[in-house]
Amino acid sequence: MSPMQKVGWFGKSMLGLGYAFLYLPIVILVLFSFNASRISTVWSGFSFKWYVALFNDESMLKAAWVSLKVAFTSATVSVILATLAAMVLTRFRPFRGKTMFAALITAPLVMPEVVTALSLLLMFTTVFGMFGVEAKGMLSIFLAHVTFTMAFVTVVLSSRLAELDKSLEEAAMDLGANRVKVFFVITLPIIMPALVSGWLLAFTLSLDDVVIASFVSGPSATTLPMKIFSTVRLGPNPKINALASLLVMLVAQAAVVGWYIMHRQERRRLRDIQLALKEG
């Protein structure tokens, strides 16, 4: 008997309601992005005109490009810094200030975004002003997003490194490998799925952020969520439906790519283990 048969009709119904609650709004959004009517709640025919209007909106495309650049670069830097922080938290011997270091790294997880945004704004205004650099722009958004996404990635990587069998690294060092080689040859391939998951999480958080970007951005750099928020405040806009549908497709493709990379890494790891057992 399969697990679904054991659950029964009630469990299947609850599962169906859960999926409907999560994905039905997205399906409706995508369908109405092809609505010919300007009124979002009235269907008047199938049309691509809102997608055409979206791609002709230079301000929206510019904001999308800014968000994609910031999300990609901040997610990449966050993964690098979070990997170093996670290694310190899980692989280094206890040292004075380790608890404080862990608290500072994970502080953005529990701190309200408004407080984080305000503190970053004050810091950027003070520090950048000393060097004559624009306090509110692309650089400030990038640094702010690295600051708050790094905490999430650090938690993901720390949990994975804590579960990693240290005997594998110790065996490699006993065979003459230094710590750098052990990390790139042993540790990195094993934690690669967690790295991909952390990067996708950081990318999504950066792409979705409104509060922090609203504080630290300037007229020279407007992110896509800020542009969407300002547009929706003036009333429903069918172009937003088209834009949201494209974002859903982008996130879905990124999730599929991430799943493929993690699946391939897992298959490679299992194959290496089987080969090692056969040789042993």
PDB file of C-alpha atoms in Angstrom:
ATOM      1  CA  MET A   1       0.000   0.000   0.000  1.00  0.00           C
ATOM      2  CA  SER A   2       1.413   3.384  -1.014  1.00  0.00           C
ATOM      3  CA  PRO A   3       1.768   6.251   1.500  1.00  0.00           C
ATOM      4  CA  MET A   4      -0.950   8.217  -0.343  1.00  0.00           C
ATOM      5  CA  GLN A   5      -3.382   5.279   0.014  1.00  0.00           C
ATOM      6  CA  LYS A   6      -2.669   5.146   3.749  1.00  0.00           C
ATOM      7  CA  VAL A   7      -3.438   8.848   4.117  1.00  0.00           C
ATOM      8  CA  GLY A   8      -6.979   8.492   2.790  1.00  0.00           C
ATOM      9  CA  TRP A   9      -9.368  10.939   1.221  1.00  0.00           C
ATOM     10  CA  PHE A  10      -9.054  13.508   4.022  1.00  0.00           C
ATOM     11  CA  GLY A  11      -5.297  13.735   3.674  1.00  0.00           C
ATOM     12  CA  LYS A  12      -5.534  13.963  -0.100  1.00  0.00           C
ATOM     13  CA  SER A  13      -8.140  16.708   0.206  1.00  0.00           C
ATOM     14  CA  MET A  14      -5.962  18.698   2.593  1.00  0.00           C
ATOM     15  CA  LEU A  15      -2.995  18.248   0.274  1.00  0.00           C
ATOM     16  CA  GLY A  16      -5.064  19.451  -2.670  1.00  0.00           C
ATOM     17  CA  LEU A  17      -6.286  22.479  -0.719  1.00  0.00           C
ATOM     18  CA  GLY A  18      -2.728  23.271   0.267  1.00  0.00           C
ATOM     19  CA  TYR A  19      -1.517  23.167  -3.332  1.00  0.00           C
ATOM     20  CA  ALA A  20      -4.506  25.258  -4.436  1.00  0.00           C
ATOM     21  CA  PHE A  21      -3.829  27.833  -1.718  1.00  0.00           C
ATOM     22  CA  LEU A  22      -0.187  28.109  -2.777  1.00  0.00           C
ATOM     23  CA  TYR A  23      -0.375  27.946  -6.561  1.00  0.00           C
ATOM     24  CA  LEU A  24      -3.898  28.962  -7.635  1.00  0.00           C
ATOM     25  CA  PRO A  25      -3.157  32.704  -7.221  1.00  0.00           C
ATOM     26  CA  ILE A  26      -0.063  32.291  -9.404  1.00  0.00           C
ATOM     27  CA  VAL A  27      -2.060  30.468 -12.094  1.00  0.00           C
ATOM     28  CA  ILE A  28      -4.718  33.207 -12.065  1.00  0.00           C
ATOM     29  CA  LEU A  29      -2.014  35.860 -12.277  1.00  0.00           C
ATOM     30  CA  VAL A  30      -0.426  34.230 -15.326  1.00  0.00           C
ATOM     31  CA  LEU A  31      -3.806  33.777 -17.043  1.00  0.00           C
ATOM     32  CA  PHE A  32      -4.835  37.408 -16.534  1.00  0.00           C
ATOM     33  CA  SER A  33      -1.483  38.614 -17.846  1.00  0.00           C
ATOM     34  CA  PHE A  34      -2.883  37.642 -21.276  1.00  0.00           C
ATOM     35  CA  ASN A  35      -6.141  39.518 -20.683  1.00  0.00           C
ATOM     36  CA  ALA A  36      -6.890  42.098 -23.375  1.00  0.00           C
ATOM     37  CA  SER A  37      -8.877  44.291 -20.983  1.00  0.00           C
ATOM     38  CA  ARG A  38      -7.248  47.001 -18.877  1.00  0.00           C
ATOM     39  CA  ILE A  39      -9.555  45.992 -16.025  1.00  0.00           C
ATOM     40  CA  SER A  40      -7.733  43.123 -14.348  1.00  0.00           C
ATOM     41  CA  THR A  41     -10.870  41.419 -13.028  1.00  0.00           C
ATOM     42  CA  VAL A  42     -12.762  41.326 -16.354  1.00  0.00           C
ATOM     43  CA  TRP A  43     -11.730  38.850 -19.065  1.00  0.00           C
ATOM     44  CA  SER A  44     -12.214  40.270 -22.563  1.00  0.00           C
ATOM     45  CA  GLY A  45     -10.019  38.061 -24.718  1.00  0.00           C
ATOM     46  CA  PHE A  46      -6.530  36.662 -25.190  1.00  0.00           C
ATOM     47  CA  SER A  47      -3.792  39.163 -26.019  1.00  0.00           C
ATOM     48  CA  PHE A  48      -0.028  39.746 -25.742  1.00  0.00           C
ATOM     49  CA  LYS A  49      -0.362  43.528 -25.743  1.00  0.00           C
ATOM     50  CA  TRP A  50       0.594  43.960 -22.094  1.00  0.00           C
ATOM     51  CA  TYR A  51       3.817  42.034 -22.673  1.00  0.00           C
ATOM     52  CA  VAL A  52       4.540  44.305 -25.648  1.00  0.00           C
ATOM     53  CA  ALA A  53       3.765  47.360 -23.513  1.00  0.00           C
ATOM     54  CA  LEU A  54       6.033  46.021 -20.776  1.00  0.00           C
ATOM     55  CA  PHE A  55       9.008  45.598 -23.103  1.00  0.00           C
ATOM     56  CA  ASN A  56       8.428  49.110 -24.427  1.00  0.00           C
ATOM     57  CA  ASP A  57       8.549  50.574 -20.910  1.00  0.00           C
ATOM     58  CA  GLU A  58      12.181  51.672 -20.575  1.00  0.00           C
ATOM     59  CA  SER A  59      11.891  52.665 -16.910  1.00  0.00           C
ATOM     60  CA  MET A  60      10.545  49.222 -15.970  1.00  0.00           C
ATOM     61  CA  LEU A  61      13.268  47.447 -17.953  1.00  0.00           C
ATOM     62  CA  LYS A  62      15.946  49.629 -16.377  1.00  0.00           C
ATOM     63  CA  ALA A  63      14.645  48.815 -12.896  1.00  0.00           C
ATOM     64  CA  ALA A  64      14.570  45.101 -13.766  1.00  0.00           C
ATOM     65  CA  TRP A  65      18.177  45.236 -14.986  1.00  0.00           C
ATOM     66  CA  VAL A  66      19.264  46.996 -11.783  1.00  0.00           C
ATOM     67  CA  SER A  67      17.526  44.358  -9.638  1.00  0.00           C
ATOM     68  CA  LEU A  68      19.014  41.452 -11.582  1.00  0.00           C
ATOM     69  CA  LYS A  69      22.539  42.882 -11.359  1.00  0.00           C
ATOM     70  CA  VAL A  70      22.230  43.586  -7.652  1.00  0.00           C
ATOM     71  CA  ALA A  71      20.637  40.197  -6.922  1.00  0.00           C
ATOM     72  CA  PHE A  72      23.266  38.239  -8.877  1.00  0.00           C
ATOM     73  CA  THR A  73      26.296  40.044  -7.459  1.00  0.00           C
ATOM     74  CA  SER A  74      25.008  40.251  -3.887  1.00  0.00           C
ATOM     75  CA  ALA A  75      24.022  36.560  -3.879  1.00  0.00           C
ATOM     76  CA  THR A  76      27.454  35.554  -5.176  1.00  0.00           C
ATOM     77  CA  VAL A  77      29.342  37.661  -2.633  1.00  0.00           C
ATOM     78  CA  SER A  78      26.999  36.513   0.146  1.00  0.00           C
ATOM     79  CA  VAL A  79      27.746  32.861  -0.604  1.00  0.00           C
ATOM     80  CA  ILE A  80      31.508  33.499  -0.522  1.00  0.00           C
ATOM     81  CA  LEU A  81      31.395  35.432   2.756  1.00  0.00           C
ATOM     82  CA  ALA A  82      28.859  33.043   4.299  1.00  0.00           C
ATOM     83  CA  THR A  83      31.082  30.073   3.446  1.00  0.00           C
ATOM     84  CA  LEU A  84      33.992  31.678   5.289  1.00  0.00           C
ATOM     85  CA  ALA A  85      31.756  32.529   8.253  1.00  0.00           C
ATOM     86  CA  ALA A  86      30.279  29.028   8.370  1.00  0.00           C
ATOM     87  CA  MET A  87      33.758  27.486   8.301  1.00  0.00           C
ATOM     88  CA  VAL A  88      34.779  29.666  11.242  1.00  0.00           C
ATOM     89  CA  LEU A  89      31.660  28.715  13.209  1.00  0.00           C
ATOM     90  CA  THR A  90      31.838  24.970  12.551  1.00  0.00           C
ATOM     91  CA  ARG A  91      35.479  24.106  11.875  1.00  0.00           C
ATOM     92  CA  PHE A  92      37.531  26.441  14.065  1.00  0.00           C
ATOM     93  CA  ARG A  93      38.259  25.615  17.664  1.00  0.00           C
ATOM     94  CA  PRO A  94      36.340  27.646  20.266  1.00  0.00           C
ATOM     95  CA  PHE A  95      37.882  31.092  20.650  1.00  0.00           C
ATOM     96  CA  ARG A  96      37.095  34.169  22.686  1.00  0.00           C
ATOM     97  CA  GLY A  97      34.290  36.093  21.024  1.00  0.00           C
ATOM     98  CA  LYS A  98      32.972  33.195  18.932  1.00  0.00           C
ATOM     99  CA  THR A  99      29.487  33.509  20.436  1.00  0.00           C
ATOM    100  CA  MET A 100      29.471  37.241  19.743  1.00  0.00           C
ATOM    101  CA  PHE A 101      30.668  36.592  16.193  1.00  0.00           C
ATOM    102  CA  ALA A 102      27.818  34.137  15.602  1.00  0.00           C
ATOM    103  CA  ALA A 103      25.312  36.606  17.055  1.00  0.00           C
ATOM    104  CA  LEU A 104      26.537  39.432  14.821  1.00  0.00           C
ATOM    105  CA  ILE A 105      26.429  37.234  11.720  1.00  0.00           C
ATOM    106  CA  THR A 106      22.853  36.098  12.330  1.00  0.00           C
ATOM    107  CA  ALA A 107      21.508  39.401  13.729  1.00  0.00           C
ATOM    108  CA  PRO A 108      19.699  40.364  10.478  1.00  0.00           C
ATOM    109  CA  LEU A 109      17.552  37.232  10.865  1.00  0.00           C
ATOM    110  CA  VAL A 110      15.797  38.571  13.958  1.00  0.00           C
ATOM    111  CA  MET A 111      16.174  42.308  13.473  1.00  0.00           C
ATOM    112  CA  PRO A 112      13.273  44.175  11.799  1.00  0.00           C
ATOM    113  CA  GLU A 113      14.119  45.182   8.248  1.00  0.00           C
ATOM    114  CA  VAL A 114      13.245  48.804   8.990  1.00  0.00           C
ATOM    115  CA  VAL A 115      15.867  48.924  11.751  1.00  0.00           C
ATOM    116  CA  THR A 116      18.452  47.270   9.503  1.00  0.00           C
ATOM    117  CA  ALA A 117      17.658  49.646   6.652  1.00  0.00           C
ATOM    118  CA  LEU A 118      17.836  52.751   8.842  1.00  0.00           C
ATOM    119  CA  SER A 119      21.145  51.727  10.411  1.00  0.00           C
ATOM    120  CA  LEU A 120      22.644  50.991   6.994  1.00  0.00           C
ATOM    121  CA  LEU A 121      21.415  54.335   5.661  1.00  0.00           C
ATOM    122  CA  LEU A 122      23.075  56.216   8.528  1.00  0.00           C
ATOM    123  CA  MET A 123      26.307  54.272   8.056  1.00  0.00           C
ATOM    124  CA  PHE A 124      26.423  54.823   4.286  1.00  0.00           C
ATOM    125  CA  THR A 125      25.660  58.526   4.663  1.00  0.00           C
ATOM    126  CA  THR A 126      28.476  58.938   7.185  1.00  0.00           C
ATOM    127  CA  VAL A 127      31.148  56.731   5.619  1.00  0.00           C
ATOM    128  CA  PHE A 128      30.501  57.505   1.955  1.00  0.00           C
ATOM    129  CA  GLY A 129      30.260  61.219   2.758  1.00  0.00           C
ATOM    130  CA  MET A 130      33.797  61.143   4.152  1.00  0.00           C
ATOM    131  CA  PHE A 131      35.106  59.945   0.783  1.00  0.00           C
ATOM    132  CA  GLY A 132      32.805  61.991  -1.429  1.00  0.00           C
ATOM    133  CA  VAL A 133      30.965  58.916  -2.733  1.00  0.00           C
ATOM    134  CA  GLU A 134      27.243  58.915  -3.504  1.00  0.00           C
ATOM    135  CA  ALA A 135      25.578  57.613  -0.347  1.00  0.00           C
ATOM    136  CA  LYS A 136      22.456  56.243  -2.049  1.00  0.00           C
ATOM    137  CA  GLY A 137      22.941  54.309  -5.266  1.00  0.00           C
ATOM    138  CA  MET A 138      23.848  50.951  -6.762  1.00  0.00           C
ATOM    139  CA  LEU A 139      26.771  50.409  -4.377  1.00  0.00           C
ATOM    140  CA  SER A 140      24.690  51.067  -1.269  1.00  0.00           C
ATOM    141  CA  ILE A 141      21.951  48.661  -2.423  1.00  0.00           C
ATOM    142  CA  PHE A 142      24.553  45.987  -3.159  1.00  0.00           C
ATOM    143  CA  LEU A 143      26.237  46.305   0.246  1.00  0.00           C
ATOM    144  CA  ALA A 144      22.899  46.372   2.062  1.00  0.00           C
ATOM    145  CA  HIS A 145      21.673  43.234   0.325  1.00  0.00           C
ATOM    146  CA  VAL A 146      24.937  41.417   1.031  1.00  0.00           C
ATOM    147  CA  THR A 147      24.564  42.339   4.696  1.00  0.00           C
ATOM    148  CA  PHE A 148      21.101  40.893   5.195  1.00  0.00           C
ATOM    149  CA  THR A 149      21.242  37.920   2.790  1.00  0.00           C
ATOM    150  CA  MET A 150      24.558  36.691   4.164  1.00  0.00           C
ATOM    151  CA  ALA A 151      22.868  35.791   7.460  1.00  0.00           C
ATOM    152  CA  PHE A 152      20.409  33.436   5.754  1.00  0.00           C
ATOM    153  CA  VAL A 153      23.114  31.746   3.687  1.00  0.00           C
ATOM    154  CA  THR A 154      25.340  31.336   6.744  1.00  0.00           C
ATOM    155  CA  VAL A 155      22.602  29.417   8.563  1.00  0.00           C
ATOM    156  CA  VAL A 156      22.108  27.107   5.570  1.00  0.00           C
ATOM    157  CA  LEU A 157      25.823  26.383   5.175  1.00  0.00           C
ATOM    158  CA  SER A 158      26.491  26.052   8.907  1.00  0.00           C
ATOM    159  CA  SER A 159      23.844  23.368   9.269  1.00  0.00           C
ATOM    160  CA  ARG A 160      25.309  21.452   6.317  1.00  0.00           C
ATOM    161  CA  LEU A 161      28.887  21.723   7.578  1.00  0.00           C
ATOM    162  CA  ALA A 162      27.816  20.638  11.062  1.00  0.00           C
ATOM    163  CA  GLU A 163      26.403  17.420   9.573  1.00  0.00           C
ATOM    164  CA  LEU A 164      29.529  16.747   7.501  1.00  0.00           C
ATOM    165  CA  ASP A 165      31.667  13.881   8.746  1.00  0.00           C
ATOM    166  CA  LYS A 166      34.949  15.442   9.863  1.00  0.00           C
ATOM    167  CA  SER A 167      36.728  12.113   9.481  1.00  0.00           C
ATOM    168  CA  LEU A 168      36.747  12.620   5.702  1.00  0.00           C
ATOM    169  CA  GLU A 169      38.692  15.857   6.057  1.00  0.00           C
ATOM    170  CA  GLU A 170      40.961  14.375   8.713  1.00  0.00           C
ATOM    171  CA  ALA A 171      41.734  11.378   6.502  1.00  0.00           C
ATOM    172  CA  ALA A 172      42.686  13.674   3.620  1.00  0.00           C
ATOM    173  CA  MET A 173      45.003  15.698   5.882  1.00  0.00           C
ATOM    174  CA  ASP A 174      46.576  12.477   7.190  1.00  0.00           C
ATOM    175  CA  LEU A 175      47.415  11.645   3.571  1.00  0.00           C
ATOM    176  CA  GLY A 176      49.305  14.934   3.203  1.00  0.00           C
ATOM    177  CA  ALA A 177      46.710  17.370   1.880  1.00  0.00           C
ATOM    178  CA  ASN A 178      46.731  20.884   3.320  1.00  0.00           C
ATOM    179  CA  ARG A 179      43.575  22.634   4.527  1.00  0.00           C
ATOM    180  CA  VAL A 180      43.070  24.560   1.295  1.00  0.00           C
ATOM    181  CA  LYS A 181      43.241  21.405  -0.822  1.00  0.00           C
ATOM    182  CA  VAL A 182      40.976  19.550   1.606  1.00  0.00           C
ATOM    183  CA  PHE A 183      38.381  22.293   1.300  1.00  0.00           C
ATOM    184  CA  PHE A 184      38.348  22.394  -2.500  1.00  0.00           C
ATOM    185  CA  VAL A 185      38.663  18.630  -3.064  1.00  0.00           C
ATOM    186  CA  ILE A 186      36.645  17.180  -0.164  1.00  0.00           C
ATOM    187  CA  THR A 187      34.459  19.787   1.525  1.00  0.00           C
ATOM    188  CA  LEU A 188      33.355  21.950  -1.392  1.00  0.00           C
ATOM    189  CA  PRO A 189      31.909  19.145  -3.570  1.00  0.00           C
ATOM    190  CA  ILE A 190      29.949  17.774  -0.606  1.00  0.00           C
ATOM    191  CA  ILE A 191      28.434  21.119   0.394  1.00  0.00           C
ATOM    192  CA  MET A 192      27.791  22.213  -3.206  1.00  0.00           C
ATOM    193  CA  PRO A 193      24.012  21.529  -2.971  1.00  0.00           C
ATOM    194  CA  ALA A 194      23.875  23.767   0.106  1.00  0.00           C
ATOM    195  CA  LEU A 195      25.855  26.441  -1.743  1.00  0.00           C
ATOM    196  CA  VAL A 196      23.396  26.352  -4.634  1.00  0.00           C
ATOM    197  CA  SER A 197      20.441  26.482  -2.241  1.00  0.00           C
ATOM    198  CA  GLY A 198      21.990  29.384  -0.369  1.00  0.00           C
ATOM    199  CA  TRP A 199      22.685  31.274  -3.593  1.00  0.00           C
ATOM    200  CA  LEU A 200      19.116  30.806  -4.800  1.00  0.00           C
ATOM    201  CA  LEU A 201      17.794  31.940  -1.419  1.00  0.00           C
ATOM    202  CA  ALA A 202      19.997  35.047  -1.422  1.00  0.00           C
ATOM    203  CA  PHE A 203      19.088  35.825  -5.040  1.00  0.00           C
ATOM    204  CA  THR A 204      15.368  35.568  -4.277  1.00  0.00           C
ATOM    205  CA  LEU A 205      15.600  37.669  -1.110  1.00  0.00           C
ATOM    206  CA  SER A 206      17.519  40.387  -2.930  1.00  0.00           C
ATOM    207  CA  LEU A 207      15.191  40.363  -5.917  1.00  0.00           C
ATOM    208  CA  ASP A 208      12.151  40.602  -3.631  1.00  0.00           C
ATOM    209  CA  ASP A 209      13.379  43.273  -1.220  1.00  0.00           C
ATOM    210  CA  VAL A 210      11.465  46.545  -0.955  1.00  0.00           C
ATOM    211  CA  VAL A 211      12.053  47.882   2.559  1.00  0.00           C
ATOM    212  CA  ILE A 212      15.850  48.011   2.650  1.00  0.00           C
ATOM    213  CA  ALA A 213      16.156  49.139  -0.974  1.00  0.00           C
ATOM    214  CA  SER A 214      13.692  51.974  -0.326  1.00  0.00           C
ATOM    215  CA  PHE A 215      15.991  53.378   2.352  1.00  0.00           C
ATOM    216  CA  VAL A 216      19.388  52.998   0.679  1.00  0.00           C
ATOM    217  CA  SER A 217      18.549  53.564  -3.001  1.00  0.00           C
ATOM    218  CA  GLY A 218      18.706  56.890  -4.786  1.00  0.00           C
ATOM    219  CA  PRO A 219      17.360  58.437  -7.983  1.00  0.00           C
ATOM    220  CA  SER A 220      20.183  56.853  -9.978  1.00  0.00           C
ATOM    221  CA  ALA A 221      19.231  53.301  -8.943  1.00  0.00           C
ATOM    222  CA  THR A 222      15.630  52.115  -8.592  1.00  0.00           C
ATOM    223  CA  THR A 223      14.985  48.417  -8.071  1.00  0.00           C
ATOM    224  CA  LEU A 224      12.166  46.487  -9.680  1.00  0.00           C
ATOM    225  CA  PRO A 225      10.121  45.894  -6.481  1.00  0.00           C
ATOM    226  CA  MET A 226      10.238  49.635  -5.773  1.00  0.00           C
ATOM    227  CA  LYS A 227       9.072  50.386  -9.311  1.00  0.00           C
ATOM    228  CA  ILE A 228       6.244  47.849  -9.013  1.00  0.00           C
ATOM    229  CA  PHE A 229       5.162  49.265  -5.658  1.00  0.00           C
ATOM    230  CA  SER A 230       5.067  52.834  -6.957  1.00  0.00           C
ATOM    231  CA  THR A 231       3.113  51.725 -10.048  1.00  0.00           C
ATOM    232  CA  VAL A 232       0.526  49.694  -8.130  1.00  0.00           C
ATOM    233  CA  ARG A 233      -0.095  52.569  -5.710  1.00  0.00           C
ATOM    234  CA  LEU A 234      -1.604  54.534  -8.609  1.00  0.00           C
ATOM    235  CA  GLY A 235      -4.069  51.712  -9.343  1.00  0.00           C
ATOM    236  CA  PRO A 236      -4.116  48.272 -11.013  1.00  0.00           C
ATOM    237  CA  ASN A 237      -1.809  48.054 -14.017  1.00  0.00           C
ATOM    238  CA  PRO A 238      -2.032  45.063 -16.410  1.00  0.00           C
ATOM    239  CA  LYS A 239       1.677  45.410 -17.197  1.00  0.00           C
ATOM    240  CA  ILE A 240       2.419  44.334 -13.633  1.00  0.00           C
ATOM    241  CA  ASN A 241       0.601  41.046 -14.285  1.00  0.00           C
ATOM    242  CA  ALA A 242       2.841  40.437 -17.296  1.00  0.00           C
ATOM    243  CA  LEU A 243       5.938  41.379 -15.324  1.00  0.00           C
ATOM    244  CA  ALA A 244       4.978  39.130 -12.414  1.00  0.00           C
ATOM    245  CA  SER A 245       4.406  36.224 -14.822  1.00  0.00           C
ATOM    246  CA  LEU A 246       7.893  36.689 -16.250  1.00  0.00           C
ATOM    247  CA  LEU A 247       9.341  36.742 -12.735  1.00  0.00           C
ATOM    248  CA  VAL A 248       7.517  33.501 -11.925  1.00  0.00           C
ATOM    249  CA  MET A 249       9.060  31.918 -15.015  1.00  0.00           C
ATOM    250  CA  LEU A 250      12.512  33.226 -14.056  1.00  0.00           C
ATOM    251  CA  VAL A 251      12.304  31.868 -10.516  1.00  0.00           C
ATOM    252  CA  ALA A 252      10.942  28.532 -11.762  1.00  0.00           C
ATOM    253  CA  GLN A 253      13.816  28.168 -14.224  1.00  0.00           C
ATOM    254  CA  ALA A 254      16.342  29.042 -11.519  1.00  0.00           C
ATOM    255  CA  ALA A 255      14.780  26.434  -9.230  1.00  0.00           C
ATOM    256  CA  VAL A 256      14.951  23.783 -11.961  1.00  0.00           C
ATOM    257  CA  VAL A 257      18.596  24.596 -12.675  1.00  0.00           C
ATOM    258  CA  GLY A 258      19.407  24.487  -8.969  1.00  0.00           C
ATOM    259  CA  TRP A 259      17.620  21.146  -8.583  1.00  0.00           C
ATOM    260  CA  TYR A 260      19.525  19.728 -11.562  1.00  0.00           C
ATOM    261  CA  ILE A 261      22.885  20.842 -10.165  1.00  0.00           C
ATOM    262  CA  MET A 262      22.129  19.397  -6.731  1.00  0.00           C
ATOM    263  CA  HIS A 263      20.797  16.156  -8.245  1.00  0.00           C
ATOM    264  CA  ARG A 264      23.895  15.765 -10.398  1.00  0.00           C
ATOM    265  CA  GLN A 265      26.191  16.426  -7.437  1.00  0.00           C
ATOM    266  CA  GLU A 266      24.333  13.875  -5.333  1.00  0.00           C
ATOM    267  CA  ARG A 267      24.543  11.237  -8.064  1.00  0.00           C
ATOM    268  CA  ARG A 268      28.259  11.911  -8.471  1.00  0.00           C
ATOM    269  CA  ARG A 269      28.797  11.607  -4.715  1.00  0.00           C
ATOM    270  CA  LEU A 270      26.937   8.284  -4.550  1.00  0.00           C
ATOM    271  CA  ARG A 271      28.876   6.988  -7.541  1.00  0.00           C
ATOM    272  CA  ASP A 272      32.190   7.916  -5.910  1.00  0.00           C
ATOM    273  CA  ILE A 273      31.146   6.169  -2.704  1.00  0.00           C
ATOM    274  CA  GLN A 274      30.230   3.006  -4.617  1.00  0.00           C
ATOM    275  CA  LEU A 275      33.565   3.048  -6.458  1.00  0.00           C
ATOM    276  CA  ALA A 276      35.429   3.508  -3.184  1.00  0.00           C
ATOM    277  CA  LEU A 277      33.569   0.572  -1.629  1.00  0.00           C
ATOM    278  CA  LYS A 278      34.367  -1.646  -4.615  1.00  0.00           C
ATOM    279  CA  GLU A 279      38.045  -0.717  -4.529  1.00  0.00           C
ATOM    280  CA  GLY A 280      38.108  -1.330  -0.786  1.00  0.00           C
TER     281      GLY A 280
END
